[in-house]
């Protein structure tokens, strides 16, 4: 297997995230206890608009093997200086070898360079396996946000 390299940039790299994000969306929809339909209906254009709406800085880390994107981490810093790991995904064949952690740590190192003191992320309720991963990176639950399900038609 050839070595995995990294491409790093800003919002100009978001388009390359799309195909991998679609796989993450499917994963989230399968694991969400209450919002599967909502998650399945989201588009990458919706997600990109969310990421860009905060008006701050965007960092995209892409893991690349043999010219193929196999993982990504998107981080943002809001105008108020709060950092967020907005989205992270690694292809199944590349999981378990530290690639996700490497991508996340690259994004967090960018936040260090930018002197960010508060960092956060969201995990889809029901995706419990992600919690242990993020605990290793120093993230722990601070509060629980509840969203109301849309009324049935």
PDB file of N, CA and C in Angstrom, residues 6-18 20 44 48 51-52 57-64 69 71-76 84 86-87 103-104 106-107 110:
ATOM      1  N   UNK A   6      -0.908  14.376   2.699  1.00  0.00           N
ATOM      2  CA  UNK A   6      -1.927  15.341   3.110  1.00  0.00           C
ATOM      3  C   UNK A   6      -1.920  16.552   2.186  1.00  0.00           C
ATOM      4  N   UNK A   7      -3.110  17.021   1.843  1.00  0.00           N
ATOM      5  CA  UNK A   7      -3.296  18.302   1.171  1.00  0.00           C
ATOM      6  C   UNK A   7      -3.997  19.209   2.178  1.00  0.00           C
ATOM      7  N   UNK A   8      -3.509  20.410   2.307  1.00  0.00           N
ATOM      8  CA  UNK A   8      -4.030  21.358   3.288  1.00  0.00           C
ATOM      9  C   UNK A   8      -4.389  22.655   2.603  1.00  0.00           C
ATOM     10  N   UNK A   9      -5.521  23.232   2.991  1.00  0.00           N
ATOM     11  CA  UNK A   9      -5.916  24.513   2.432  1.00  0.00           C
ATOM     12  C   UNK A   9      -7.124  25.076   3.132  1.00  0.00           C
ATOM     13  N   UNK A  10      -7.806  25.968   2.451  1.00  0.00           N
ATOM     14  CA  UNK A  10      -8.987  26.620   2.991  1.00  0.00           C
ATOM     15  C   UNK A  10     -10.233  26.179   2.256  1.00  0.00           C
ATOM     16  N   UNK A  11     -11.174  27.091   2.148  1.00  0.00           N
ATOM     17  CA  UNK A  11     -12.478  26.734   1.561  1.00  0.00           C
ATOM     18  C   UNK A  11     -12.378  26.301   0.103  1.00  0.00           C
ATOM     19  N   UNK A  12     -11.262  26.620  -0.558  1.00  0.00           N
ATOM     20  CA  UNK A  12     -11.096  26.190  -1.957  1.00  0.00           C
ATOM     21  C   UNK A  12     -11.036  24.668  -2.076  1.00  0.00           C
ATOM     22  N   UNK A  13     -10.747  23.968  -0.974  1.00  0.00           N
ATOM     23  CA  UNK A  13     -10.684  22.501  -0.995  1.00  0.00           C
ATOM     24  C   UNK A  13     -12.004  21.839  -0.597  1.00  0.00           C
ATOM     25  N   UNK A  14     -12.997  22.616  -0.203  1.00  0.00           N
ATOM     26  CA  UNK A  14     -14.257  22.024   0.259  1.00  0.00           C
ATOM     27  C   UNK A  14     -14.908  21.131  -0.796  1.00  0.00           C
ATOM     28  N   UNK A  15     -14.808  21.474  -2.064  1.00  0.00           N
ATOM     29  CA  UNK A  15     -15.412  20.656  -3.112  1.00  0.00           C
ATOM     30  C   UNK A  15     -14.899  19.228  -3.116  1.00  0.00           C
ATOM     31  N   UNK A  16     -13.641  19.041  -2.775  1.00  0.00           N
ATOM     32  CA  UNK A  16     -13.072  17.685  -2.737  1.00  0.00           C
ATOM     33  C   UNK A  16     -13.626  16.870  -1.577  1.00  0.00           C
ATOM     34  N   UNK A  17     -14.167  17.542  -0.574  1.00  0.00           N
ATOM     35  CA  UNK A  17     -14.727  16.859   0.597  1.00  0.00           C
ATOM     36  C   UNK A  17     -16.056  16.180   0.249  1.00  0.00           C
ATOM     37  N   UNK A  18     -16.776  16.713  -0.723  1.00  0.00           N
ATOM     38  CA  UNK A  18     -18.132  16.270  -1.041  1.00  0.00           C
ATOM     39  C   UNK A  18     -18.359  14.772  -1.123  1.00  0.00           C
ATOM     40  N   UNK A  20     -16.703  12.241   0.051  1.00  0.00           N
ATOM     41  CA  UNK A  20     -16.495  11.591   1.354  1.00  0.00           C
ATOM     42  C   UNK A  20     -17.582  12.011   2.343  1.00  0.00           C
ATOM     43  N   UNK A  44     -24.745  18.303   0.323  1.00  0.00           N
ATOM     44  CA  UNK A  44     -23.420  18.851   0.590  1.00  0.00           C
ATOM     45  C   UNK A  44     -23.440  20.368   0.447  1.00  0.00           C
ATOM     46  N   UNK A  48     -21.990  22.809   3.231  1.00  0.00           N
ATOM     47  CA  UNK A  48     -20.987  23.810   2.888  1.00  0.00           C
ATOM     48  C   UNK A  48     -21.472  25.199   3.295  1.00  0.00           C
ATOM     49  N   UNK A  51     -20.999  25.642   6.987  1.00  0.00           N
ATOM     50  CA  UNK A  51     -19.592  25.840   7.340  1.00  0.00           C
ATOM     51  C   UNK A  51     -19.152  27.267   7.028  1.00  0.00           C
ATOM     52  N   UNK A  52     -19.590  27.796   5.888  1.00  0.00           N
ATOM     53  CA  UNK A  52     -19.159  29.122   5.467  1.00  0.00           C
ATOM     54  C   UNK A  52     -19.959  30.250   6.118  1.00  0.00           C
ATOM     55  N   UNK A  57     -12.668  31.684   9.612  1.00  0.00           N
ATOM     56  CA  UNK A  57     -11.665  30.985   8.808  1.00  0.00           C
ATOM     57  C   UNK A  57     -12.005  29.504   8.685  1.00  0.00           C
ATOM     58  N   UNK A  58     -11.601  28.910   7.573  1.00  0.00           N
ATOM     59  CA  UNK A  58     -11.852  27.495   7.292  1.00  0.00           C
ATOM     60  C   UNK A  58     -10.519  26.816   6.992  1.00  0.00           C
ATOM     61  N   UNK A  59     -10.354  25.623   7.546  1.00  0.00           N
ATOM     62  CA  UNK A  59      -9.163  24.810   7.265  1.00  0.00           C
ATOM     63  C   UNK A  59      -9.642  23.434   6.835  1.00  0.00           C
ATOM     64  N   UNK A  60      -9.140  22.970   5.704  1.00  0.00           N
ATOM     65  CA  UNK A  60      -9.474  21.644   5.195  1.00  0.00           C
ATOM     66  C   UNK A  60      -8.188  20.826   5.158  1.00  0.00           C
ATOM     67  N   UNK A  61      -8.223  19.678   5.797  1.00  0.00           N
ATOM     68  CA  UNK A  61      -7.124  18.711   5.761  1.00  0.00           C
ATOM     69  C   UNK A  61      -7.631  17.488   5.002  1.00  0.00           C
ATOM     70  N   UNK A  62      -6.953  17.114   3.949  1.00  0.00           N
ATOM     71  CA  UNK A  62      -7.333  15.941   3.154  1.00  0.00           C
ATOM     72  C   UNK A  62      -6.228  14.903   3.224  1.00  0.00           C
ATOM     73  N   UNK A  63      -6.602  13.656   3.456  1.00  0.00           N
ATOM     74  CA  UNK A  63      -5.662  12.539   3.390  1.00  0.00           C
ATOM     75  C   UNK A  63      -5.771  11.953   1.989  1.00  0.00           C
ATOM     76  N   UNK A  64      -4.632  11.787   1.337  1.00  0.00           N
ATOM     77  CA  UNK A  64      -4.611  11.365  -0.064  1.00  0.00           C
ATOM     78  C   UNK A  64      -3.682  10.164  -0.221  1.00  0.00           C
ATOM     79  N   UNK A  69      -8.604  10.892  -2.556  1.00  0.00           N
ATOM     80  CA  UNK A  69      -8.903  11.401  -1.217  1.00  0.00           C
ATOM     81  C   UNK A  69      -9.529  10.266  -0.405  1.00  0.00           C
ATOM     82  N   UNK A  71      -9.758  10.580   3.249  1.00  0.00           N
ATOM     83  CA  UNK A  71     -10.228  11.104   4.523  1.00  0.00           C
ATOM     84  C   UNK A  71     -10.111  12.610   4.533  1.00  0.00           C
ATOM     85  N   UNK A  72     -10.822  13.237   5.468  1.00  0.00           N
ATOM     86  CA  UNK A  72     -10.754  14.693   5.577  1.00  0.00           C
ATOM     87  C   UNK A  72     -11.107  15.135   6.987  1.00  0.00           C
ATOM     88  N   UNK A  73     -10.688  16.332   7.308  1.00  0.00           N
ATOM     89  CA  UNK A  73     -11.111  17.032   8.514  1.00  0.00           C
ATOM     90  C   UNK A  73     -11.317  18.494   8.132  1.00  0.00           C
ATOM     91  N   UNK A  74     -12.487  19.024   8.451  1.00  0.00           N
ATOM     92  CA  UNK A  74     -12.788  20.433   8.223  1.00  0.00           C
ATOM     93  C   UNK A  74     -12.911  21.101   9.583  1.00  0.00           C
ATOM     94  N   UNK A  75     -12.124  22.143   9.789  1.00  0.00           N
ATOM     95  CA  UNK A  75     -12.164  22.919  11.023  1.00  0.00           C
ATOM     96  C   UNK A  75     -12.453  24.375  10.681  1.00  0.00           C
ATOM     97  N   UNK A  76     -13.067  25.066  11.626  1.00  0.00           N
ATOM     98  CA  UNK A  76     -13.331  26.485  11.443  1.00  0.00           C
ATOM     99  C   UNK A  76     -12.954  27.242  12.710  1.00  0.00           C
ATOM    100  N   UNK A  84     -13.766  25.017  15.908  1.00  0.00           N
ATOM    101  CA  UNK A  84     -14.665  23.864  15.848  1.00  0.00           C
ATOM    102  C   UNK A  84     -14.145  22.846  14.847  1.00  0.00           C
ATOM    103  N   UNK A  86     -15.567  20.731  12.500  1.00  0.00           N
ATOM    104  CA  UNK A  86     -16.893  20.706  11.888  1.00  0.00           C
ATOM    105  C   UNK A  86     -17.251  19.356  11.286  1.00  0.00           C
ATOM    106  N   UNK A  87     -16.279  18.662  10.742  1.00  0.00           N
ATOM    107  CA  UNK A  87     -16.571  17.414  10.049  1.00  0.00           C
ATOM    108  C   UNK A  87     -15.284  16.611   9.895  1.00  0.00           C
ATOM    109  N   UNK A 103      -5.557  13.500  11.063  1.00  0.00           N
ATOM    110  CA  UNK A 103      -6.297  14.592  10.433  1.00  0.00           C
ATOM    111  C   UNK A 103      -6.800  15.586  11.479  1.00  0.00           C
ATOM    112  N   UNK A 104      -7.403  15.053  12.546  1.00  0.00           N
ATOM    113  CA  UNK A 104      -7.926  15.933  13.598  1.00  0.00           C
ATOM    114  C   UNK A 104      -6.804  16.729  14.250  1.00  0.00           C
ATOM    115  N   UNK A 106      -4.003  17.652  12.983  1.00  0.00           N
ATOM    116  CA  UNK A 106      -3.538  18.689  12.057  1.00  0.00           C
ATOM    117  C   UNK A 106      -4.456  19.914  12.146  1.00  0.00           C
ATOM    118  N   UNK A 107      -5.763  19.680  12.208  1.00  0.00           N
ATOM    119  CA  UNK A 107      -6.708  20.787  12.365  1.00  0.00           C
ATOM    120  C   UNK A 107      -6.544  21.481  13.709  1.00  0.00           C
ATOM    121  N   UNK A 110      -3.547  23.720  13.724  1.00  0.00           N
ATOM    122  CA  UNK A 110      -3.869  24.992  13.071  1.00  0.00           C
ATOM    123  C   UNK A 110      -4.527  25.936  14.072  1.00  0.00           C
TER     124      UNK A 110
END
